[in-house]
């Protein structure tokens, strides 16, 4: 429905009806277009057209949506300067066209109210970017139904759902934020990775409000020296990987924002060609930042531990064994991996 969003946004004069746009993107009925558009975006087409008229919008959540998992994800670092969770409200910072902004997302039953603030004040383009960001954070593009049907047909795999029916994969705010996390999270424990993330944001992320900062852009990180990071607990190699990759993005040598539009093998090949990115980090970026449905972050210690626990193995699987154990979940291995990560927090 990306094409529909572009047409709805571009037709500011309203010369084309919603029905015209539905036909233009391949739908044969207005009702089917409205239903699919609302399921994928949380808004009706007419509501999407009105983005920018005011600084808020309300998204309809799919039936059975599990908002507690989104809040749990963003609550993991209580000291984060990039996002904050207070009760049922998530505040997330962003940058768009030199604007520093923040979303305040309040979950209520089957809806989420999204208030948008920015400096300067948000215009229509910023509001559409904020809507896209909200959809990514909610994982609206990740439909769990086919995966859950597949598991229901296999008694050996069905227990993986546990109490998590309806779980979706929230995407990172943008591809660069996902790539940055993949580099920072390599071969360190989670608390230390969060320390590195906060340090980077405090070093070069734009100030938002209430002590929050926006995630640094590729250009901001590309302008750093390695010493800026090594003096903040980064290893020399991690500093090189992050800064050098950011410089390649700025130079147009790494087409980061186009990866999601490519076939998965091509996207993986491009990521693996980058110094410092291996199978784990490439598949993590594809899964969490690009939305690919069938990724296996081979080598991830959490995934290995979860597979050992779920399949009652004596030892955590090596790479080949990980792929073999994950094979029955194809073509939904990304969601299977996300569920497996979640099992590590389940009661014994």
mmCIF file of C-alpha atoms in Angstrom:
data_model
loop_
_atom_site.group_PDB
_atom_site.id
_atom_site.type_symbol
_atom_site.label_atom_id
_atom_site.label_comp_id
_atom_site.label_asym_id
_atom_site.label_seq_id
_atom_site.Cartn_x
_atom_site.Cartn_y
_atom_site.Cartn_z
ATOM 1 C CA UNK A 1 0.000 0.000 0.000
ATOM 2 C CA UNK A 2 3.021 2.305 -0.218
ATOM 3 C CA UNK A 3 1.882 3.407 -3.666
ATOM 4 C CA UNK A 4 -1.546 4.280 -2.286
ATOM 5 C CA UNK A 5 0.030 6.369 0.475
ATOM 6 C CA UNK A 6 2.120 8.248 -2.064
ATOM 7 C CA UNK A 7 -0.911 8.966 -4.246
ATOM 8 C CA UNK A 8 -3.042 10.074 -1.306
ATOM 9 C CA UNK A 9 -0.266 12.378 -0.076
ATOM 10 C CA UNK A 10 0.555 13.795 -3.501
ATOM 11 C CA UNK A 11 -3.023 14.607 -4.493
ATOM 12 C CA UNK A 12 -3.324 17.698 -2.335
ATOM 13 C CA UNK A 13 -5.936 19.187 -4.648
ATOM 14 C CA UNK A 14 -8.175 16.128 -4.077
ATOM 15 C CA UNK A 15 -8.724 15.881 -7.834
ATOM 16 C CA UNK A 16 -8.679 12.072 -7.570
ATOM 17 C CA UNK A 17 -11.232 10.309 -5.434
ATOM 18 C CA UNK A 18 -10.262 7.521 -3.060
ATOM 19 C CA UNK A 19 -11.999 5.147 -5.480
ATOM 20 C CA UNK A 20 -9.760 6.384 -8.329
ATOM 21 C CA UNK A 21 -6.693 5.707 -6.198
ATOM 22 C CA UNK A 22 -7.990 2.279 -5.181
ATOM 23 C CA UNK A 23 -8.335 1.337 -8.863
ATOM 24 C CA UNK A 24 -4.927 2.842 -9.661
ATOM 25 C CA UNK A 25 -3.165 0.561 -7.160
ATOM 26 C CA UNK A 26 -4.952 -2.581 -8.304
ATOM 27 C CA UNK A 27 -8.064 -2.929 -6.140
ATOM 28 C CA UNK A 28 -11.374 -3.810 -7.746
ATOM 29 C CA UNK A 29 -13.588 -2.520 -4.931
ATOM 30 C CA UNK A 30 -13.482 0.447 -2.590
ATOM 31 C CA UNK A 31 -14.482 -1.639 0.436
ATOM 32 C CA UNK A 32 -11.552 -4.040 -0.024
ATOM 33 C CA UNK A 33 -9.159 -1.111 -0.443
ATOM 34 C CA UNK A 34 -10.467 0.645 2.673
ATOM 35 C CA UNK A 35 -10.275 -2.532 4.752
ATOM 36 C CA UNK A 36 -6.730 -3.440 3.683
ATOM 37 C CA UNK A 37 -5.475 0.124 3.956
ATOM 38 C CA UNK A 38 -6.834 0.474 7.496
ATOM 39 C CA UNK A 39 -5.408 -2.892 8.546
ATOM 40 C CA UNK A 40 -1.946 -1.986 7.257
ATOM 41 C CA UNK A 41 -1.807 1.664 8.347
ATOM 42 C CA UNK A 42 -4.306 2.025 11.205
ATOM 43 C CA UNK A 43 -6.086 4.816 9.291
ATOM 44 C CA UNK A 44 -8.784 5.036 6.657
ATOM 45 C CA UNK A 45 -7.606 6.524 3.345
ATOM 46 C CA UNK A 46 -9.584 9.713 4.043
ATOM 47 C CA UNK A 47 -7.917 9.986 7.475
ATOM 48 C CA UNK A 48 -4.487 9.518 5.911
ATOM 49 C CA UNK A 49 -5.260 12.346 3.492
ATOM 50 C CA UNK A 50 -5.975 14.656 6.421
ATOM 51 C CA UNK A 51 -2.593 14.117 8.100
ATOM 52 C CA UNK A 52 -1.088 17.542 8.684
ATOM 53 C CA UNK A 53 -4.366 19.276 9.456
ATOM 54 C CA UNK A 54 -3.615 18.767 13.154
ATOM 55 C CA UNK A 55 -0.709 17.473 15.241
ATOM 56 C CA UNK A 56 -2.217 14.152 16.261
ATOM 57 C CA UNK A 57 -3.981 11.090 14.915
ATOM 58 C CA UNK A 58 -5.532 7.922 16.295
ATOM 59 C CA UNK A 59 -4.590 4.516 14.914
ATOM 60 C CA UNK A 60 -6.947 1.547 14.967
ATOM 61 C CA UNK A 61 -5.063 -1.527 16.164
ATOM 62 C CA UNK A 62 -5.718 -4.942 14.603
ATOM 63 C CA UNK A 63 -7.932 -7.344 16.574
ATOM 64 C CA UNK A 64 -5.932 -9.152 19.229
ATOM 65 C CA UNK A 65 -3.057 -6.658 19.100
ATOM 66 C CA UNK A 66 -0.628 -7.108 22.026
ATOM 67 C CA UNK A 67 0.515 -3.613 22.985
ATOM 68 C CA UNK A 68 2.180 -4.893 26.168
ATOM 69 C CA UNK A 69 4.995 -6.386 24.105
ATOM 70 C CA UNK A 70 5.760 -3.057 22.424
ATOM 71 C CA UNK A 71 5.910 -1.339 25.807
ATOM 72 C CA UNK A 72 8.041 -4.166 27.206
ATOM 73 C CA UNK A 73 10.548 -3.821 24.366
ATOM 74 C CA UNK A 74 11.010 -0.088 24.870
ATOM 75 C CA UNK A 75 11.118 -0.402 28.644
ATOM 76 C CA UNK A 76 14.201 -2.636 28.657
ATOM 77 C CA UNK A 77 16.600 0.278 29.109
ATOM 78 C CA UNK A 78 15.131 2.374 31.942
ATOM 79 C CA UNK A 79 17.817 5.027 31.365
ATOM 80 C CA UNK A 80 17.279 5.397 27.634
ATOM 81 C CA UNK A 81 17.463 8.915 26.209
ATOM 82 C CA UNK A 82 15.901 7.856 22.877
ATOM 83 C CA UNK A 83 12.555 6.610 24.157
ATOM 84 C CA UNK A 84 10.638 6.485 27.411
ATOM 85 C CA UNK A 85 7.776 4.361 28.725
ATOM 86 C CA UNK A 86 5.501 5.659 31.467
ATOM 87 C CA UNK A 87 2.573 3.374 32.207
ATOM 88 C CA UNK A 88 0.754 2.845 28.918
ATOM 89 C CA UNK A 89 2.485 5.718 27.097
ATOM 90 C CA UNK A 90 5.535 5.447 24.852
ATOM 91 C CA UNK A 91 7.486 8.564 23.893
ATOM 92 C CA UNK A 92 9.871 8.118 20.962
ATOM 93 C CA UNK A 93 12.139 10.730 19.366
ATOM 94 C CA UNK A 94 12.833 11.110 15.651
ATOM 95 C CA UNK A 95 14.418 13.405 13.072
ATOM 96 C CA UNK A 96 12.882 14.280 9.715
ATOM 97 C CA UNK A 97 14.050 16.907 7.217
ATOM 98 C CA UNK A 98 16.136 18.717 9.840
ATOM 99 C CA UNK A 99 13.205 18.641 12.270
ATOM 100 C CA UNK A 100 13.686 17.107 15.693
ATOM 101 C CA UNK A 101 10.445 15.567 16.863
ATOM 102 C CA UNK A 102 8.865 13.146 19.260
ATOM 103 C CA UNK A 103 5.783 10.950 19.318
ATOM 104 C CA UNK A 104 3.687 10.374 22.394
ATOM 105 C CA UNK A 105 1.804 7.120 21.866
ATOM 106 C CA UNK A 106 -0.942 6.296 24.377
ATOM 107 C CA UNK A 107 -2.426 2.810 24.161
ATOM 108 C CA UNK A 108 -6.094 2.372 24.990
ATOM 109 C CA UNK A 109 -8.027 -0.819 24.208
ATOM 110 C CA UNK A 110 -7.903 -1.295 20.427
ATOM 111 C CA UNK A 111 -6.541 2.152 19.607
ATOM 112 C CA UNK A 112 -3.396 4.164 20.077
ATOM 113 C CA UNK A 113 -3.523 7.954 20.252
ATOM 114 C CA UNK A 114 -0.424 9.547 18.719
ATOM 115 C CA UNK A 115 0.511 13.139 19.524
ATOM 116 C CA UNK A 116 3.317 14.675 17.450
ATOM 117 C CA UNK A 117 5.622 17.520 18.425
ATOM 118 C CA UNK A 118 8.617 18.891 16.553
ATOM 119 C CA UNK A 119 10.872 21.894 16.141
ATOM 120 C CA UNK A 120 9.791 23.637 13.938
ATOM 121 C CA UNK A 121 6.135 22.658 14.353
ATOM 122 C CA UNK A 122 5.106 19.616 12.294
ATOM 123 C CA UNK A 123 3.860 20.133 8.752
ATOM 124 C CA UNK A 124 2.018 17.605 6.586
ATOM 125 C CA UNK A 125 5.239 15.884 5.475
ATOM 126 C CA UNK A 126 6.386 15.535 9.070
ATOM 127 C CA UNK A 127 3.004 14.130 10.099
ATOM 128 C CA UNK A 128 3.176 11.489 7.381
ATOM 129 C CA UNK A 129 6.698 10.606 8.527
ATOM 130 C CA UNK A 130 5.415 10.398 12.102
ATOM 131 C CA UNK A 131 2.620 8.082 10.979
ATOM 132 C CA UNK A 132 5.121 5.840 9.195
ATOM 133 C CA UNK A 133 7.286 5.778 12.323
ATOM 134 C CA UNK A 134 4.314 4.847 14.515
ATOM 135 C CA UNK A 135 3.430 2.003 12.159
ATOM 136 C CA UNK A 136 6.988 0.680 12.309
ATOM 137 C CA UNK A 137 7.119 0.837 16.100
ATOM 138 C CA UNK A 138 3.804 -1.021 16.274
ATOM 139 C CA UNK A 139 4.854 -3.665 13.762
ATOM 140 C CA UNK A 140 1.672 -3.189 11.738
ATOM 141 C CA UNK A 141 3.327 -4.722 8.676
ATOM 142 C CA UNK A 142 4.025 -7.966 10.562
ATOM 143 C CA UNK A 143 0.852 -10.075 10.368
ATOM 144 C CA UNK A 144 1.161 -13.028 12.785
ATOM 145 C CA UNK A 145 -1.874 -14.959 11.498
ATOM 146 C CA UNK A 146 -0.144 -17.128 8.823
ATOM 147 C CA UNK A 147 2.643 -18.026 11.265
ATOM 148 C CA UNK A 148 0.161 -18.944 13.983
ATOM 149 C CA UNK A 149 -1.838 -21.127 11.580
ATOM 150 C CA UNK A 150 1.333 -22.927 10.560
ATOM 151 C CA UNK A 151 2.251 -23.651 14.174
ATOM 152 C CA UNK A 152 -1.254 -24.841 14.981
ATOM 153 C CA UNK A 153 -0.831 -27.571 12.361
ATOM 154 C CA UNK A 154 2.346 -28.914 14.002
ATOM 155 C CA UNK A 155 1.947 -30.227 17.581
ATOM 156 C CA UNK A 156 5.715 -30.129 18.113
ATOM 157 C CA UNK A 157 5.915 -26.414 17.266
ATOM 158 C CA UNK A 158 2.564 -25.158 18.578
ATOM 159 C CA UNK A 159 3.799 -24.695 22.197
ATOM 160 C CA UNK A 160 6.053 -21.861 20.999
ATOM 161 C CA UNK A 161 3.032 -19.532 20.890
ATOM 162 C CA UNK A 162 2.507 -19.924 24.621
ATOM 163 C CA UNK A 163 0.621 -16.871 25.853
ATOM 164 C CA UNK A 164 1.959 -14.678 23.061
ATOM 165 C CA UNK A 165 -0.713 -15.169 20.399
ATOM 166 C CA UNK A 166 -0.903 -11.938 18.403
ATOM 167 C CA UNK A 167 2.776 -11.052 18.895
ATOM 168 C CA UNK A 168 4.218 -8.945 16.068
ATOM 169 C CA UNK A 169 7.760 -7.821 15.307
ATOM 170 C CA UNK A 170 8.121 -4.085 16.004
ATOM 171 C CA UNK A 171 10.530 -2.481 13.582
ATOM 172 C CA UNK A 172 13.233 -0.064 14.592
ATOM 173 C CA UNK A 173 12.448 3.608 13.989
ATOM 174 C CA UNK A 174 14.413 3.516 10.730
ATOM 175 C CA UNK A 175 16.932 1.266 9.043
ATOM 176 C CA UNK A 176 19.915 3.219 10.336
ATOM 177 C CA UNK A 177 18.814 2.890 13.948
ATOM 178 C CA UNK A 178 18.556 -0.876 13.434
ATOM 179 C CA UNK A 179 21.980 -1.030 11.799
ATOM 180 C CA UNK A 180 23.525 1.009 14.609
ATOM 181 C CA UNK A 181 22.069 -1.316 17.232
ATOM 182 C CA UNK A 182 23.346 -4.372 15.347
ATOM 183 C CA UNK A 183 26.889 -2.942 15.414
ATOM 184 C CA UNK A 184 26.705 -1.843 19.047
ATOM 185 C CA UNK A 185 25.216 -5.140 20.208
ATOM 186 C CA UNK A 186 27.882 -7.384 18.707
ATOM 187 C CA UNK A 187 29.792 -9.493 21.253
ATOM 188 C CA UNK A 188 28.746 -7.455 24.301
ATOM 189 C CA UNK A 189 26.040 -8.007 26.896
ATOM 190 C CA UNK A 190 22.741 -6.141 26.679
ATOM 191 C CA UNK A 191 23.322 -3.616 29.512
ATOM 192 C CA UNK A 192 26.667 -2.567 28.025
ATOM 193 C CA UNK A 193 25.126 -2.260 24.542
ATOM 194 C CA UNK A 194 22.549 0.118 26.021
ATOM 195 C CA UNK A 195 25.350 2.108 27.644
ATOM 196 C CA UNK A 196 27.038 2.506 24.243
ATOM 197 C CA UNK A 197 23.721 3.507 22.651
ATOM 198 C CA UNK A 198 23.069 6.194 25.256
ATOM 199 C CA UNK A 199 26.627 7.480 24.967
ATOM 200 C CA UNK A 200 26.302 7.868 21.193
ATOM 201 C CA UNK A 201 22.991 9.724 21.493
ATOM 202 C CA UNK A 202 24.385 12.068 24.139
ATOM 203 C CA UNK A 203 27.458 12.707 22.002
ATOM 204 C CA UNK A 204 25.807 13.700 18.736
ATOM 205 C CA UNK A 205 22.032 13.200 18.863
ATOM 206 C CA UNK A 206 19.893 16.336 18.668
ATOM 207 C CA UNK A 207 18.163 17.423 21.874
ATOM 208 C CA UNK A 208 14.408 16.824 21.953
ATOM 209 C CA UNK A 209 12.614 17.469 25.264
ATOM 210 C CA UNK A 210 12.568 16.332 28.889
ATOM 211 C CA UNK A 211 16.101 14.961 28.674
ATOM 212 C CA UNK A 212 15.407 12.937 25.520
ATOM 213 C CA UNK A 213 17.505 13.015 22.368
ATOM 214 C CA UNK A 214 16.899 11.978 18.786
ATOM 215 C CA UNK A 215 18.868 9.044 17.435
ATOM 216 C CA UNK A 216 21.961 10.330 15.601
ATOM 217 C CA UNK A 217 21.753 10.459 11.815
ATOM 218 C CA UNK A 218 24.368 8.864 9.526
ATOM 219 C CA UNK A 219 25.772 12.347 8.821
ATOM 220 C CA UNK A 220 26.178 13.120 12.521
ATOM 221 C CA UNK A 221 28.035 9.875 13.179
ATOM 222 C CA UNK A 222 30.081 10.168 9.986
ATOM 223 C CA UNK A 223 31.454 13.461 11.308
ATOM 224 C CA UNK A 224 32.952 11.838 14.405
ATOM 225 C CA UNK A 225 36.543 10.794 14.957
ATOM 226 C CA UNK A 226 37.291 7.299 16.251
ATOM 227 C CA UNK A 227 38.640 8.851 19.445
ATOM 228 C CA UNK A 228 35.245 10.408 20.137
ATOM 229 C CA UNK A 229 33.969 6.870 20.692
ATOM 230 C CA UNK A 230 37.002 5.064 22.079
ATOM 231 C CA UNK A 231 37.087 7.552 24.942
ATOM 232 C CA UNK A 232 33.480 6.507 25.662
ATOM 233 C CA UNK A 233 34.134 2.783 26.185
ATOM 234 C CA UNK A 234 33.894 1.783 22.511
ATOM 235 C CA UNK A 235 36.478 -0.667 21.262
ATOM 236 C CA UNK A 236 38.589 0.653 18.393
ATOM 237 C CA UNK A 237 36.991 -1.806 15.967
ATOM 238 C CA UNK A 238 33.432 -0.992 17.016
ATOM 239 C CA UNK A 239 34.202 2.708 16.560
ATOM 240 C CA UNK A 240 35.617 2.021 13.103
ATOM 241 C CA UNK A 241 32.680 -0.164 12.051
ATOM 242 C CA UNK A 242 30.097 2.410 13.109
ATOM 243 C CA UNK A 243 31.811 5.524 11.756
ATOM 244 C CA UNK A 244 33.078 3.950 8.523
ATOM 245 C CA UNK A 245 29.665 2.442 7.738
ATOM 246 C CA UNK A 246 28.004 5.802 8.412
ATOM 247 C CA UNK A 247 30.442 7.506 6.053
ATOM 248 C CA UNK A 248 29.610 4.974 3.327
ATOM 249 C CA UNK A 249 25.894 5.677 3.803
ATOM 250 C CA UNK A 250 26.454 9.441 3.527
ATOM 251 C CA UNK A 251 28.589 8.916 0.412
ATOM 252 C CA UNK A 252 25.805 6.875 -1.206
ATOM 253 C CA UNK A 253 27.907 3.713 -1.261
ATOM 254 C CA UNK A 254 25.555 1.754 1.018
ATOM 255 C CA UNK A 255 21.894 2.041 -0.156
ATOM 256 C CA UNK A 256 20.523 1.456 3.322
ATOM 257 C CA UNK A 257 17.006 2.821 2.843
ATOM 258 C CA UNK A 258 16.473 0.751 -0.332
ATOM 259 C CA UNK A 259 17.308 -2.592 1.244
ATOM 260 C CA UNK A 260 13.715 -3.360 2.222
ATOM 261 C CA UNK A 261 12.651 -3.088 -1.436
ATOM 262 C CA UNK A 262 15.220 -5.658 -2.598
ATOM 263 C CA UNK A 263 14.958 -9.458 -2.685
ATOM 264 C CA UNK A 264 16.215 -10.826 0.630
ATOM 265 C CA UNK A 265 19.336 -12.554 -0.839
ATOM 266 C CA UNK A 266 20.421 -9.296 -2.477
ATOM 267 C CA UNK A 267 19.907 -7.279 0.713
ATOM 268 C CA UNK A 268 21.845 -9.844 2.727
ATOM 269 C CA UNK A 269 24.707 -9.836 0.216
ATOM 270 C CA UNK A 270 24.996 -6.039 0.416
ATOM 271 C CA UNK A 271 25.038 -6.062 4.214
ATOM 272 C CA UNK A 272 27.560 -8.907 4.451
ATOM 273 C CA UNK A 273 29.918 -6.961 2.186
ATOM 274 C CA UNK A 274 30.210 -4.267 4.867
ATOM 275 C CA UNK A 275 33.189 -4.509 7.185
ATOM 276 C CA UNK A 276 32.017 -5.458 10.654
ATOM 277 C CA UNK A 277 28.715 -7.020 9.591
ATOM 278 C CA UNK A 278 28.391 -10.799 9.806
ATOM 279 C CA UNK A 279 25.473 -13.239 9.434
ATOM 280 C CA UNK A 280 23.990 -12.286 12.811
ATOM 281 C CA UNK A 281 24.054 -8.528 12.304
ATOM 282 C CA UNK A 282 22.939 -8.737 8.652
ATOM 283 C CA UNK A 283 19.929 -10.890 9.494
ATOM 284 C CA UNK A 284 19.096 -8.776 12.534
ATOM 285 C CA UNK A 285 18.987 -5.643 10.369
ATOM 286 C CA UNK A 286 16.881 -7.423 7.750
ATOM 287 C CA UNK A 287 14.473 -8.700 10.392
ATOM 288 C CA UNK A 288 14.077 -5.720 12.736
ATOM 289 C CA UNK A 289 14.876 -2.791 10.454
ATOM 290 C CA UNK A 290 13.725 -3.927 6.994
ATOM 291 C CA UNK A 291 10.804 -6.206 7.833
ATOM 292 C CA UNK A 292 11.950 -9.364 6.040
ATOM 293 C CA UNK A 293 9.851 -12.302 7.247
ATOM 294 C CA UNK A 294 12.242 -15.241 6.955
ATOM 295 C CA UNK A 295 15.511 -14.320 8.676
ATOM 296 C CA UNK A 296 17.657 -16.313 11.092
ATOM 297 C CA UNK A 297 20.159 -14.293 13.160
ATOM 298 C CA UNK A 298 22.637 -17.174 13.291
ATOM 299 C CA UNK A 299 25.105 -16.896 16.141
ATOM 300 C CA UNK A 300 22.797 -14.916 18.416
ATOM 301 C CA UNK A 301 23.397 -16.170 21.945
ATOM 302 C CA UNK A 302 19.795 -15.569 22.984
ATOM 303 C CA UNK A 303 18.419 -17.507 20.032
ATOM 304 C CA UNK A 304 20.791 -20.386 20.701
ATOM 305 C CA UNK A 305 19.765 -20.506 24.361
ATOM 306 C CA UNK A 306 16.076 -20.361 23.454
ATOM 307 C CA UNK A 307 16.419 -23.167 20.896
ATOM 308 C CA UNK A 308 18.224 -25.340 23.429
ATOM 309 C CA UNK A 309 15.444 -24.722 25.929
ATOM 310 C CA UNK A 310 12.518 -25.132 23.518
ATOM 311 C CA UNK A 311 13.802 -28.316 21.893
ATOM 312 C CA UNK A 312 15.178 -29.679 25.211
ATOM 313 C CA UNK A 313 18.714 -30.001 23.864
ATOM 314 C CA UNK A 314 21.656 -30.665 26.154
ATOM 315 C CA UNK A 315 23.777 -27.972 24.477
ATOM 316 C CA UNK A 316 23.097 -24.743 22.613
ATOM 317 C CA UNK A 317 23.144 -25.390 18.853
ATOM 318 C CA UNK A 318 25.996 -24.323 16.594
ATOM 319 C CA UNK A 319 25.315 -22.446 13.358
ATOM 320 C CA UNK A 320 24.378 -25.463 11.211
ATOM 321 C CA UNK A 321 22.191 -26.890 13.962
ATOM 322 C CA UNK A 322 20.502 -23.515 14.448
ATOM 323 C CA UNK A 323 19.520 -23.431 10.776
ATOM 324 C CA UNK A 324 18.272 -27.026 10.952
ATOM 325 C CA UNK A 325 16.133 -26.353 14.035
ATOM 326 C CA UNK A 326 14.715 -23.178 12.519
ATOM 327 C CA UNK A 327 13.911 -24.788 9.146
ATOM 328 C CA UNK A 328 10.407 -26.022 10.114
ATOM 329 C CA UNK A 329 9.371 -22.428 10.853
ATOM 330 C CA UNK A 330 10.071 -21.212 7.281
ATOM 331 C CA UNK A 331 8.912 -18.948 5.683
ATOM 332 C CA UNK A 332 8.227 -17.178 9.000
ATOM 333 C CA UNK A 333 11.550 -17.661 10.746
ATOM 334 C CA UNK A 334 11.823 -13.984 11.752
ATOM 335 C CA UNK A 335 8.676 -14.218 13.871
ATOM 336 C CA UNK A 336 9.765 -17.611 15.189
ATOM 337 C CA UNK A 337 13.079 -16.091 16.306
ATOM 338 C CA UNK A 338 11.216 -13.237 17.996
ATOM 339 C CA UNK A 339 8.994 -15.696 19.865
ATOM 340 C CA UNK A 340 12.035 -17.727 20.875
ATOM 341 C CA UNK A 341 13.717 -14.627 22.281
ATOM 342 C CA UNK A 342 10.551 -13.951 24.250
ATOM 343 C CA UNK A 343 10.611 -17.435 25.800
ATOM 344 C CA UNK A 344 13.764 -16.489 27.700
ATOM 345 C CA UNK A 345 11.591 -14.242 29.853
ATOM 346 C CA UNK A 346 8.933 -16.900 30.472
ATOM 347 C CA UNK A 347 8.562 -18.499 33.888
ATOM 348 C CA UNK A 348 10.487 -21.752 34.123
#
